Coordinates of C-alpha atoms in Angstrom, one line a residue:
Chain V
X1 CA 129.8 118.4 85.8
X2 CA 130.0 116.0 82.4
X3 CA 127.4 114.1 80.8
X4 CA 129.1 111.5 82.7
X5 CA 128.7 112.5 86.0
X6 CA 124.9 113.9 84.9
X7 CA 124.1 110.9 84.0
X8 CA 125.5 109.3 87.4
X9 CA 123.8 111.7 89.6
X10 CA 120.5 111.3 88.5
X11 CA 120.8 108.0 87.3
X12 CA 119.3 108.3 84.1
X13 CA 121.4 106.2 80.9
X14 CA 123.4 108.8 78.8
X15 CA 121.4 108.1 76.0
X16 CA 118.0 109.0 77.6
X17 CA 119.6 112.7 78.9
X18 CA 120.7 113.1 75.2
X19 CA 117.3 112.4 74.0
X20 CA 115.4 115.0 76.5
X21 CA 118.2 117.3 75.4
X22 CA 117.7 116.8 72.2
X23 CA 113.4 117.1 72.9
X24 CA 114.0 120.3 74.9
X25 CA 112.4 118.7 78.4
X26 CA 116.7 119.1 79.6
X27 CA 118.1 122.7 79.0
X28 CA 121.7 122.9 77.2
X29 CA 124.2 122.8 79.7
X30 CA 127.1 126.1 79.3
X31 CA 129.4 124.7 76.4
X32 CA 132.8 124.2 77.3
X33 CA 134.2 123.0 73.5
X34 CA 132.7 122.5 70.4
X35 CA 131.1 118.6 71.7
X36 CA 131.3 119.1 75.4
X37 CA 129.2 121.2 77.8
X38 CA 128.8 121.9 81.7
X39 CA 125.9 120.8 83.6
X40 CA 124.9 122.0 87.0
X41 CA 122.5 120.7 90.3
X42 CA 119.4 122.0 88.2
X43 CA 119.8 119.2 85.5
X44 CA 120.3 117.1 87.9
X45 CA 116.8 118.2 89.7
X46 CA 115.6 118.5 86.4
X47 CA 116.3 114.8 85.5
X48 CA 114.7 113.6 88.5
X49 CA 111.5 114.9 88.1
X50 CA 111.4 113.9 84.7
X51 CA 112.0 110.1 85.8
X52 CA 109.2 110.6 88.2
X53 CA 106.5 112.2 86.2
X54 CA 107.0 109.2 83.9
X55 CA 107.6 106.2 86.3
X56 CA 105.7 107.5 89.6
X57 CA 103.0 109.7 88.0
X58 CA 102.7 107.3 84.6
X59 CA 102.9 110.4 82.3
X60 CA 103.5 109.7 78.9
X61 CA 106.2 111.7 77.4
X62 CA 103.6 114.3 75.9
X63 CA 102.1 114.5 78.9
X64 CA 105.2 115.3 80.9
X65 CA 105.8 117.9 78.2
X66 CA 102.8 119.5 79.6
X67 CA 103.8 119.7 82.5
X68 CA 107.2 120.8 82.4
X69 CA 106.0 124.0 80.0
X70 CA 103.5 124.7 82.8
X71 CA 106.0 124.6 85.1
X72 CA 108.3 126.7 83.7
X73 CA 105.8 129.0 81.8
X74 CA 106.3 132.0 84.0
X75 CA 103.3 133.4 83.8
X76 CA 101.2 130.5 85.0
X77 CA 100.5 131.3 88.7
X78 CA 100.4 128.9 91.5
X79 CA 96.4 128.3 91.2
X80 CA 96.5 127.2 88.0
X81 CA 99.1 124.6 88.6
X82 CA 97.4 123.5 91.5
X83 CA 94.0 123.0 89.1
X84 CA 93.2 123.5 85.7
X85 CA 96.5 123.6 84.3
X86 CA 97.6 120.0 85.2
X87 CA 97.0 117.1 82.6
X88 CA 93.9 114.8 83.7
X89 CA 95.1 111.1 84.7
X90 CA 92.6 109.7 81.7
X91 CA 92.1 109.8 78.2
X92 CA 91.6 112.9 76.1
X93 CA 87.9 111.9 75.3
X94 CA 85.0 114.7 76.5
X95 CA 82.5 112.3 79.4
X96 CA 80.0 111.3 78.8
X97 CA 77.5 114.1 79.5
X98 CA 74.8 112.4 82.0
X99 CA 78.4 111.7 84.2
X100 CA 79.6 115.2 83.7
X101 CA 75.8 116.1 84.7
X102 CA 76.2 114.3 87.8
X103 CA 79.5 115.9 89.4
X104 CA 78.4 119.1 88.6
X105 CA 75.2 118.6 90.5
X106 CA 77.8 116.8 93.4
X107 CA 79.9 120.1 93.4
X108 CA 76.7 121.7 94.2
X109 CA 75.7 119.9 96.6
X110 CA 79.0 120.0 98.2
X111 CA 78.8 123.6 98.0
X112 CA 82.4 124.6 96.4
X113 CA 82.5 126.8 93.6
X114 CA 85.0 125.0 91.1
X115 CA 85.5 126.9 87.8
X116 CA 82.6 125.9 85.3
X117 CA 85.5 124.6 83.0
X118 CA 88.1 122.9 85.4
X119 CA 89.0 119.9 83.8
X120 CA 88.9 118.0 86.8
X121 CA 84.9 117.5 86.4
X122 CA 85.7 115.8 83.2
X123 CA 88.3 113.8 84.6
X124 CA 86.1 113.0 87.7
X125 CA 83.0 112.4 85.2
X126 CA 85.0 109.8 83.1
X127 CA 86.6 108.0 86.5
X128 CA 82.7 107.4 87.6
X129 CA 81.4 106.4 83.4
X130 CA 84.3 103.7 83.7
X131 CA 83.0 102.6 87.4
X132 CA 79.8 102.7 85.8
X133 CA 80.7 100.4 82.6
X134 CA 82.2 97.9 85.0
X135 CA 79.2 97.6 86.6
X136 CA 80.6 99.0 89.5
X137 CA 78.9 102.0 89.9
X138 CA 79.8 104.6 93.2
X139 CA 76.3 106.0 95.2
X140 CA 76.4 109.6 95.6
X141 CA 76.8 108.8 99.8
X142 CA 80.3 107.4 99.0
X143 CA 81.1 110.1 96.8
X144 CA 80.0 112.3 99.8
X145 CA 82.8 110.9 102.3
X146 CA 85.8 111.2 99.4
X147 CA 84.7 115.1 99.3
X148 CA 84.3 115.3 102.8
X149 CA 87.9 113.5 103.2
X150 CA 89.5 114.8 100.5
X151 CA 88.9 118.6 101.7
X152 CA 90.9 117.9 104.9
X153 CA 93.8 116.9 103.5
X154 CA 93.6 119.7 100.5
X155 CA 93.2 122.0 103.1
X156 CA 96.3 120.7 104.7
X157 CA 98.4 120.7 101.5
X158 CA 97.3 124.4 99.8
X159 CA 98.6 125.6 103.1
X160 CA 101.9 124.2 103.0
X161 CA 102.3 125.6 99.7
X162 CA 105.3 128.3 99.8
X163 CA 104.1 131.8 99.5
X164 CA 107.6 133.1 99.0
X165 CA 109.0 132.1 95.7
X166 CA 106.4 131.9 92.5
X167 CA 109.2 129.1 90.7
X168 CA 109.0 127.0 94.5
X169 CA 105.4 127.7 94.7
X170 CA 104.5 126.2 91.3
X171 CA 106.7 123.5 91.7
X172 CA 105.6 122.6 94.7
X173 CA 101.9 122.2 93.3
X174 CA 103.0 120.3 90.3
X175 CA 104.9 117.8 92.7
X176 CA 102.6 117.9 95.4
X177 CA 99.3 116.9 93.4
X178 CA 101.0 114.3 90.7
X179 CA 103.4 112.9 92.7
X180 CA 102.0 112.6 96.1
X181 CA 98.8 110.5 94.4
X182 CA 101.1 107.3 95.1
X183 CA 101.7 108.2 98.9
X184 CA 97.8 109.1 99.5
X185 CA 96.8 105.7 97.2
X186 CA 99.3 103.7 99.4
X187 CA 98.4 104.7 102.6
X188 CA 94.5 104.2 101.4
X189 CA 95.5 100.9 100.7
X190 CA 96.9 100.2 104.5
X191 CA 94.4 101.6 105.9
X192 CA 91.7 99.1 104.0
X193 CA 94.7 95.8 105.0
X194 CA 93.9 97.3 108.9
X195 CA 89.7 97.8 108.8
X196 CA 89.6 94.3 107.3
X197 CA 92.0 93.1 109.6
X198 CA 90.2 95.0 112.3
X199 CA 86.7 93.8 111.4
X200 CA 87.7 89.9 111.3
X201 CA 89.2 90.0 114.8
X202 CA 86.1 91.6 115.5
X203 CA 83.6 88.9 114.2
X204 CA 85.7 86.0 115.5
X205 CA 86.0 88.1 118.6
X206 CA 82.2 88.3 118.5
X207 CA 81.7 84.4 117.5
X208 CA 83.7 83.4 120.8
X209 CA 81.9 82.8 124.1
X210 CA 84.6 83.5 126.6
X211 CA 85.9 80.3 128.4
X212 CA 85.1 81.3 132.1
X213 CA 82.4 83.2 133.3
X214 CA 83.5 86.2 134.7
X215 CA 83.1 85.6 138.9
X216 CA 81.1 87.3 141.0
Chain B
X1 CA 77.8 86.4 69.9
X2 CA 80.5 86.7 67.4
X3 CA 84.1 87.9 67.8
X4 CA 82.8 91.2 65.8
X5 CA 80.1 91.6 67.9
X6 CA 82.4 91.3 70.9
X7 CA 84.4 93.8 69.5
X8 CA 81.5 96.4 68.9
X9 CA 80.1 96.2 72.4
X10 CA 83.0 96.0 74.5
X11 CA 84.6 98.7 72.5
X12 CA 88.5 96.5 71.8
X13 CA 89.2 96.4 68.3
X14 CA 89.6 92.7 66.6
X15 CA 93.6 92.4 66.9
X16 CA 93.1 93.1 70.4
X17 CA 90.5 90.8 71.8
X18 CA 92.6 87.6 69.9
X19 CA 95.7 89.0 71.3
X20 CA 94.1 88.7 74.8
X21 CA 92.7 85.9 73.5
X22 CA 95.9 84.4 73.0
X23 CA 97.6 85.4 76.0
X24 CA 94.6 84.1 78.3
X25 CA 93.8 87.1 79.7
X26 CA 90.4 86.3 77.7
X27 CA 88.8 83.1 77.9
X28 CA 88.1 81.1 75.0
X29 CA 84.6 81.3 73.3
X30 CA 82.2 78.1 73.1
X31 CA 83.6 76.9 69.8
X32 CA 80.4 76.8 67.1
X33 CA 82.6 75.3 64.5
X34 CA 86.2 75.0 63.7
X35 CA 87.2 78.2 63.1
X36 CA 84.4 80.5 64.9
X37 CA 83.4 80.6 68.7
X38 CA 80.3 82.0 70.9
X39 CA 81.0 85.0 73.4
X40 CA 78.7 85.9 76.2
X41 CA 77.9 88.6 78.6
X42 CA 81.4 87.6 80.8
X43 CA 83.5 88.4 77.8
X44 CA 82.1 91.8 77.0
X45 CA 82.4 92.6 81.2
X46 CA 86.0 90.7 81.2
X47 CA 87.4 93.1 78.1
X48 CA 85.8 96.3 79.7
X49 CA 87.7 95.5 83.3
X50 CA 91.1 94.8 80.8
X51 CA 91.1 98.1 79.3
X52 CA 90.0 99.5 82.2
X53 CA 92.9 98.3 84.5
X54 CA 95.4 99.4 81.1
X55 CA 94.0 102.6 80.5
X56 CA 92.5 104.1 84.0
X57 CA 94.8 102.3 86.3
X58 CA 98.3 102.8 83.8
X59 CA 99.0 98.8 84.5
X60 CA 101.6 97.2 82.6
X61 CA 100.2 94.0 80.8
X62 CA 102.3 91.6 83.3
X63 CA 100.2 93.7 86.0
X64 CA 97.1 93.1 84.3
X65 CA 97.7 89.7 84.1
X66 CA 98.7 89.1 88.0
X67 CA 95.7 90.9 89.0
X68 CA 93.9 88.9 86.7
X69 CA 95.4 85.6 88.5
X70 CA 94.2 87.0 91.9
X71 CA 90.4 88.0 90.7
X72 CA 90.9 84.0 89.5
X73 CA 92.0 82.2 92.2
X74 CA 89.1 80.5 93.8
X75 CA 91.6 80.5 97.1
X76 CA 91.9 84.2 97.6
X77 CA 89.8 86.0 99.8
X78 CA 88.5 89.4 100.0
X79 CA 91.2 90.8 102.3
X80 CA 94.2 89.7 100.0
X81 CA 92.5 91.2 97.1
X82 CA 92.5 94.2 99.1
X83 CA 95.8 94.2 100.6
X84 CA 98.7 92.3 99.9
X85 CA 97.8 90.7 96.6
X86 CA 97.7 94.0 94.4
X87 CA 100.9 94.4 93.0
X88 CA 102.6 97.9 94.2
X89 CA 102.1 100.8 91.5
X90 CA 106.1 101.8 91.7
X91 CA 108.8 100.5 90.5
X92 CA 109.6 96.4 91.3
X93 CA 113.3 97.6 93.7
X94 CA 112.7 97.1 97.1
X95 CA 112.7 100.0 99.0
X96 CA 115.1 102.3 100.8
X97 CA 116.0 101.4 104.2
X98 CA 115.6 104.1 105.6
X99 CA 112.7 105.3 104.1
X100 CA 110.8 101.7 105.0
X101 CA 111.5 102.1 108.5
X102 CA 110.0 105.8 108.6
X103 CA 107.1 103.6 107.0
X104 CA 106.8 101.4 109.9
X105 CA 107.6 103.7 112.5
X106 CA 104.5 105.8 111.4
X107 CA 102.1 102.9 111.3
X108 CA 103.2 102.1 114.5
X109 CA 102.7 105.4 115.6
X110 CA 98.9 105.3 113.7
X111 CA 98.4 102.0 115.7
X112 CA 97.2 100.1 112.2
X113 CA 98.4 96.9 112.6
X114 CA 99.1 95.8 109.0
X115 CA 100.6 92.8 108.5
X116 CA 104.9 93.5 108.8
X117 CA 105.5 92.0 104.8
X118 CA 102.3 93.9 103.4
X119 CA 103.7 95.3 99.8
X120 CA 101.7 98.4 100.8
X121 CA 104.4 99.5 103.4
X122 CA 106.6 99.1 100.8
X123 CA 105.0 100.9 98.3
X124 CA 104.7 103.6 101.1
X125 CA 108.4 103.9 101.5
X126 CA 109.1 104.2 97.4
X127 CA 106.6 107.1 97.4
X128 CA 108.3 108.6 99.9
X129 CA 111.9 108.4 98.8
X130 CA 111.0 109.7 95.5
X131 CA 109.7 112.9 97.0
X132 CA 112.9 112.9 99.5
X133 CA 114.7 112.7 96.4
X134 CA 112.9 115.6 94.7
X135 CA 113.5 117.6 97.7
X136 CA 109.8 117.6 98.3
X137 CA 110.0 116.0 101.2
X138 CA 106.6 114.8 103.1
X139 CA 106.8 115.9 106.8
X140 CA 105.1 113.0 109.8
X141 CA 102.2 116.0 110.5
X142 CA 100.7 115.8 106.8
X143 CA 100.8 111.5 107.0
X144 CA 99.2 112.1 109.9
X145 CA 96.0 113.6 107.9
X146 CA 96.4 111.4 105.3
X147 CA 96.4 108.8 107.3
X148 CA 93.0 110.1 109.2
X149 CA 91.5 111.3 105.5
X150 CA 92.2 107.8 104.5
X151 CA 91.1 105.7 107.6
X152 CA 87.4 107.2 107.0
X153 CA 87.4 106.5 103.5
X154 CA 88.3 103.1 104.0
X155 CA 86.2 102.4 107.0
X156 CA 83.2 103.4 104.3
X157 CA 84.8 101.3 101.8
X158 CA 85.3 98.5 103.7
X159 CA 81.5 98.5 104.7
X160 CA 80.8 98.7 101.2
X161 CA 81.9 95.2 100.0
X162 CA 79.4 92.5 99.3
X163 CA 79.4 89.7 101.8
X164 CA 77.4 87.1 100.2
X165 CA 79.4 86.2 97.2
X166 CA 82.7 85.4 97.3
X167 CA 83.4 86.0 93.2
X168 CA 81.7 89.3 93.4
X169 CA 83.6 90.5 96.6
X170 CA 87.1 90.2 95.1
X171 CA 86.2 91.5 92.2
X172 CA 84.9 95.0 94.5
X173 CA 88.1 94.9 95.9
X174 CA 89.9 95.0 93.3
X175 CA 87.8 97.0 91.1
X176 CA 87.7 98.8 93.8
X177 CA 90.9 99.9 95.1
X178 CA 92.5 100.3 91.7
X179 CA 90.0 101.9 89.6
X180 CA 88.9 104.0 92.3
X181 CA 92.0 105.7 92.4
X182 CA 91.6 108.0 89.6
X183 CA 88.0 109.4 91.6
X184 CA 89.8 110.0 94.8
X185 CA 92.7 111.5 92.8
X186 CA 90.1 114.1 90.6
X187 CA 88.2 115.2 93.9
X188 CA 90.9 115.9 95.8
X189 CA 92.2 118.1 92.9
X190 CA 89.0 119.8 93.1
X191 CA 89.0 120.1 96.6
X192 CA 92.5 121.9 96.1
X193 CA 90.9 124.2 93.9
X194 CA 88.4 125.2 96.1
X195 CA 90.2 125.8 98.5
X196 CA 93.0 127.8 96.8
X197 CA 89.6 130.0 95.8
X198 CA 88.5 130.3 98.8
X199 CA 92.0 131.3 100.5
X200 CA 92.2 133.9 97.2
X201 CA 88.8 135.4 98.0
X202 CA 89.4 135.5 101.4
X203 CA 92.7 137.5 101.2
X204 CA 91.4 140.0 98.7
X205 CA 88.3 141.1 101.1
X206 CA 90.8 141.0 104.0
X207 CA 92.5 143.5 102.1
X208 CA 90.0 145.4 100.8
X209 CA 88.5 148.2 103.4
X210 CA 85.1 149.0 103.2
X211 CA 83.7 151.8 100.9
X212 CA 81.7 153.2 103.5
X213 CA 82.0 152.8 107.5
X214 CA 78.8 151.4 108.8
X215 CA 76.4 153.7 110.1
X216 CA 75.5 154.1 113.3

């Protein structure tokens, strides 16, 4: 297909597929003239998970960068997209050390065996220093139930990762952990509309004397 | 204290805090003479929750701003702050069709019984369409433990917010629900890398015989 159609298919203006042409993120299509060239399904997938990283996952185009040379750095194996090798959501400054203190003594406690240097204590250690600076701070107990919940459903995902294909497997990681935050934070969100809506009924429920005795 | 001092300890450079200033995300000082004002302890906590909601939650300033309008509102209560009243992290196009009735099918299905216009549905839906359109598409069995994963953690969240003050409650909410996010996010990626260990160790002894039979 043309630009044209590219640009149609994926829905992304001409001018933004030019400019991740032109940035590398969008590999040249096969030339067909000296100002014209032939693009194929993969731009198209390409395109769309560009648009995503940067308007589902919030990536900034740096960031996406990252991602995309993880992604198709061969050599990066399936693990390592899954962990280490994935951008943290917050800024690039080290945590504070008393929070970074903290989750490694969590991780302990919760007995897994994260690498020493997985960037996702950091990123976990500066998510609880801007609880704390809110004065907002998250006990250790609540902390507990994430872990406990969070392990079910990674348990559920690393197995539906495909075994078969290194290029699918990778992908799938890189997809599966940035883009499937919005479906997880979502349905967390329903989930606190129903317990509140649950507990109300419940107190008024509570609060009521029933209108009749029950007979007999 | 003064504007500079303002600046110092909540950590937003000058430009900034007027800017806000300007925009009424920040209230106005106690003026001390025509061209200076007097901050207090609410400024320094307002600018921290700001930055906080720009930076660890991504929001767009118009976001910041409507979430700022609901923390406001004498008139909201705790379960709209939780709920409907956050604005929907994707994109402002309403859903797919399709996509919004797999959304209520499954909540029917989960028995929550979430208000039918909750933005949370969908938000739900968007999520979902994107991964669709990824080919990355989320099957009902893996919703399913989400949605269990995420009915515990809310059911401890829920538990969690202060009854007594109707200021400090929404502000839990929303603090919590949108700057909790990036917590939940970090230890589930951990949990994925423990587990991806764990799965790794566990195939390599599996395949590994034993040096020596056991004795005996």
């Amino acid at each position: 297909m043309q630009m044209a159609e590219l640009s149609g298919a994926s829905g992304v203006p001409v001018a933004t597929v030019k400019f991740y042409l032109r940035d590398g993120l969008l590999p040249p299509g096969e030339p067909t003239s000296a100002t014209r060239a032939a693009y194929d399904e993969s731009h198209v997938r390409r395109l769309r998970l560009i648009r995503a990283l940067a308007d589902v996952a919030g990536l900034r185009l740096d960031q996406i960068r990252h991602v995309l040379a993880v992604v198709d750095d061969e050599s990066t194996s399936c693990a390592e997209a899954l962990g280490t090798a994935l951008m943290p959501r917050t800024a690039d400054a080290g945590p504070d050390p008393e929070a970074r203190r903290r989750v490694d003594r969590l991780i302990r406690r919760w007995r897994w065996r994260v690498g020493p240097d997985s960037r996702n204590r950091d990123s976990l250690a500066r998510a609880l220093s801007v609880l704390d600076s809110l004065e907002h701070p998250m006990p250790d107990e609540m902390l507990d139930r994430y872990a406990e919940a969070m392990h079910q459903v990674a348990d559920a995902e690393v197995s539906s990762v495909p075994t078969d294909n290194r290029d699918r497997a990778v992908l799938h990681a890189v997809v599966g952990t940035l883009l499937v935050e919005p479906v997880l934070a979502s349905i967390r969100r329903l989930a606190q509309e129903e317990i509140s809506r649950r507990r109300l009924t419940g107190r008024l429920r509570k609060g009521r004397r029933p209108r009749r005795p029950a007979r007999g």
